[in-house]
Amino acid sequence: MTRLKEKDFGTPIVKSDKTVTGYIDQIEITVPENTSIMRAAAMVGIDIPSLCASDNIKSFGSCRLCIVDFEGRTGFGYPSSCTTPLTDGMKVVTQNNELSVFRKDLLEMYISDHPLDCNTCAGDGDCDLQDQAIDHNLFQNNQLAPSKYSLENGCNHLGSNVDESNPYFDFDPDKCIVCSRCVRACNEVQGTFALSIESRGFESKVKPGISDNFFDSECVSCGACVQACPTGSLLEKTVSEKGMPDETVLTTCAYCGVGCSFKAEIKNNDVVRMVPYKDGGANKGHSCIKGRFAWGYANHQDRITKPMIRENIDDPWKEVSWNEAVQYAADKFKKIQNQYGTNSIGGITSARTTNEEAYIVQKLIRTAFGNNNVDTCARVCHSPTGYGLKQTFGTSAGTQHFDSVQHTDVIMVIGANPTVGHPVFASQMKKRIREGAKLIVVDPRKTDIVKSPHIKADYHLPILPGSNVPLINAFSHVVVNEGLIDLDYVKSRCEESSFNDWIEFIKDESNSPEAAEKPTGVSAELIKKAARLYAQGNRSAIYYGLGVTEHSQGSTMVMGMANLAMSTGNVGFIGAGVNPLRGQNNVQGSCDMGSFPHELSGYRPIEDENARSIFEEKWNVKIQDKPGMRSVNMFDAAVGGEFKGIYVQGEDFVQSEPNTQHIEEAFSSMECVVIQDLFLTETAKFAHVFFPATSFLEKDGTFTNAERRINRVRPVMKPITGKHEWEITQELAKAMGYQMNFKSSKEIMDEIAELTPTFNGVSFDRLDKLGSIQWPCNDEAPEGTPIMHVDEFVRGKGQFMITDFVPTTEKSNRKFPLLLTTGRNLVQYNVGTQTRRTHNNKWSDEDVLEIHPSDADMRGIKEGSLVLLRSRKGETTLNAYITEKIPPGVVYTTFHNPETGANVVTTENSDWATNCPEYKVTAVEVEPASYRSKWQENKVNEVNQLKHIIA
Ligand code: SF4
Ligand code: SF4
Ligand code: SF4
Ligand code: FES
């Protein structure tokens, strides 16, 4: 195996209906008009020397190495091929003696101001300058030959200080050739605009923001500049430490639902760096800090690698063999079922594991456990998406591929903060906005997307938490009242009766913008303007997140958005659609795999006898014909003494569920808690059996991202626990008396494909061939389906749903006058189990409470001071961050750190249809505090020990 290097065509692809035909070194080529000579040459296999060009950024024409000649050229000097388009009949020459002399001369100038130490440079072997020097005979004895332009006493830039401030990469100005690729990558690919070239001529140099170093600048450590750098000037620290990698394994990021493809680059069986893969369907060679750099947790010393058991949760853990641990768990589960009945145990699949690992857990529960008590963590995030989109469109998934946003005219972001939650998609979205797409943001907070360099939302609607439904109804009211309905679309694509009922409902004054003013806190005028902008866009698209779903009316809001999109004809083509931004890497996949208690894989109802019989025949068991318990029901039943055992795959419920006290009570009431995880999580404190899990670097399988894209996850190393997770689940099934005989995860995917109509054409072989596949993939769509509902909705006709506003029971009052809403930040992920074990802590190692200056002032709260956050459910302390990004009356925090325990204060309110918790609305009061509670002090000590280890 060797290190994979993707082809670089030098300049971006050009889209044009017109084509031109020219000749490059006598080879005829036809390309879209305005294609550069450099790109056209690369297309016929001729790589013109270059340093400052790359095909993911616009051409710049600064290094001049790419000069070419062509017949009939007039004027002085050779043109640069990266900035000169091929024209009809043009006859280009890319190589001749004169061009070579010029190029060599140019290279000598670069080398005159560059260290001659390739043999000791960590970038050796991955440097365009070195490659060009070799090609032009300027490389001798493993190093650059001294240049004829080197002046003994002349000026150069050598001897500058290396900027080591970023924990993941260094910037060595000595090696910089001021090509500006880093600056352009930061601007055009990432959209952060953190870098600039300061001064001019000889004094030119790369400068991070207004600071002197990368760490203190606006840089978000996406790594795009490091990737773009053609020399060793910007380089990953791990390459300096471990050496240049020499092998590549293609795999998929294990963090968010964007599902970025990565090249895991390896040396001596050790991962050296993760580099985003240019041919990745979702990310096209871009990444964020988490996937690019925060993978070190996989080898963290806190990882548990041996199975462990204990009789009581107060006993110390005892390391045992896999056989003993599996048998111990099986015996306990069987004993519980004998004593309390078949339905007294259940299990949870994880959105962090592969499809194959999730599938086999739900199969274990439906076969060996003999019940449908299976649920997944999507319950607490996007279950309302599943319900709402299924009712209206007919299937539980986003309608578009990510590329679709490049064709959108009006983007509406509701309850999502993509720059921190889905950073790579945010970069793609921001690119489209910089090109002119309009932007509406609906969010209580002034999130980054509302205003950032070269981006400004046309309308920001800072609604009060809990008021999504009246807002979306008011949007539709404007559409109906102002004649903005796309009647042709509705007539041909939607159910007439449901549309007529909906029109009657939505026309009512109670759904008007004026009526929405009070609950939303947004003026009717602003609502009208934003609604008109959305409705009048040629291609309008909705992107939404947990700010939509994690409400008592999450499902209603999803249906409200679907109603709006259908009424304006915005579903079923590129640039439009209704798109959930999924939180975890495989939340879509875990839902697809039959992880809900009422559905088999592919969202087929458990009550459907035909669907059930297919599985019964294949699995050779009788499946219960009624839905099992949801996770919330399992916890309630545990507290009530009826539910006694649980198998939890990769979820930290105690930290992630609302109303922590209730969850702790539920877990401590059970007789057998089996946790399968990388680390001893908060939930593992209540476990009797611990099955050590595998990191994504050890997994073999697939993840499915937010655009239904099934991506391969390939093992970079063997499981350090000695077993794949699917093997453990299979052994547990066998120990409980049900035979499963998979020999590989490939075979599990084959069974998924056999039993799941939307996965019929999926296999590891086809994924290797196609790169990735977006389901549905079957005979009608053998290569997958990037956009859904193209000619008709999955359910046939689109169904309008009545979306009455029922205010949450969680209300502010004199005792609890503020509304708390929660979310995440860029560098930490979910409950922080992985990211808190990386250098990402250097940016953020605590949850803070965002509060508006007027609310802080009123309470005597100072910036950075400790405050008590109290709700009807509980209290915690954290430090205050005073900011105008949050409106008066609302406070905000993240939930990444166990010592904050943000969910101690959240309530058990949940979505009426799916039980998704209402994390986004909690009435609270905030006051100055002088000390932390005892439980928090203990947690802080635990975390400090961890920080010490990382430092
Ligand atoms: S790491 Fe990303 S954000 Fe930071 S300077 Fe480089 S390109 Fe810009
Ligand atoms: S740091 Fe690298 S990419 Fe940036 S200007 Fe210097 S050589 Fe070019
Ligand atoms: S955007 Fe999401 S999938 Fe992509 S690298 Fe970042 S965390 Fe990973
Ligand atoms: S590659 Fe064309 S000028 Fe640098």
GROMACS .gro file of C-alpha atoms and ligand atoms in nm, residues 171 175-182 197 206 225 228-231 233-234, ligand 2:
model
   26
  171PHE     CA    1   0.373   2.756   1.082
  175LYS     CA    2   0.965   2.769   0.439
  176CYS     CA    3   0.690   2.999   0.316
  177ILE     CA    4   0.701   3.100  -0.050
  178VAL     CA    5   0.410   3.348  -0.006
  179CYS     CA    6   0.200   3.170  -0.266
  180SER     CA    7  -0.118   3.268  -0.079
  181ARG     CA    8  -0.275   2.924  -0.114
  182CYS     CA    9  -0.337   2.914   0.262
  197ILE     CA   10  -0.073   3.854   0.331
  206VAL     CA   11   0.136   3.542   0.601
  225CYS     CA   12  -0.452   2.599   0.493
  228ALA     CA   13  -0.319   2.379   0.070
  229CYS     CA   14   0.039   2.464   0.161
  230PRO     CA   15   0.273   2.347  -0.117
  231THR     CA   16   0.577   2.344   0.114
  233SER     CA   17   0.563   2.577   0.602
  234LEU     CA   18   0.225   2.474   0.744
  953SF4     S1   19   0.228   2.916   0.434
  953SF4    FE1   20   0.232   2.773   0.263
  953SF4     S2   21   0.042   2.811   0.154
  953SF4    FE2   22   0.073   2.986   0.288
  953SF4     S3   23   0.175   3.136   0.160
  953SF4    FE3   24   0.333   3.019   0.268
  953SF4     S4   25   0.388   2.855   0.129
  953SF4    FE4   26   0.197   2.939   0.055
   0.00000   0.00000   0.00000
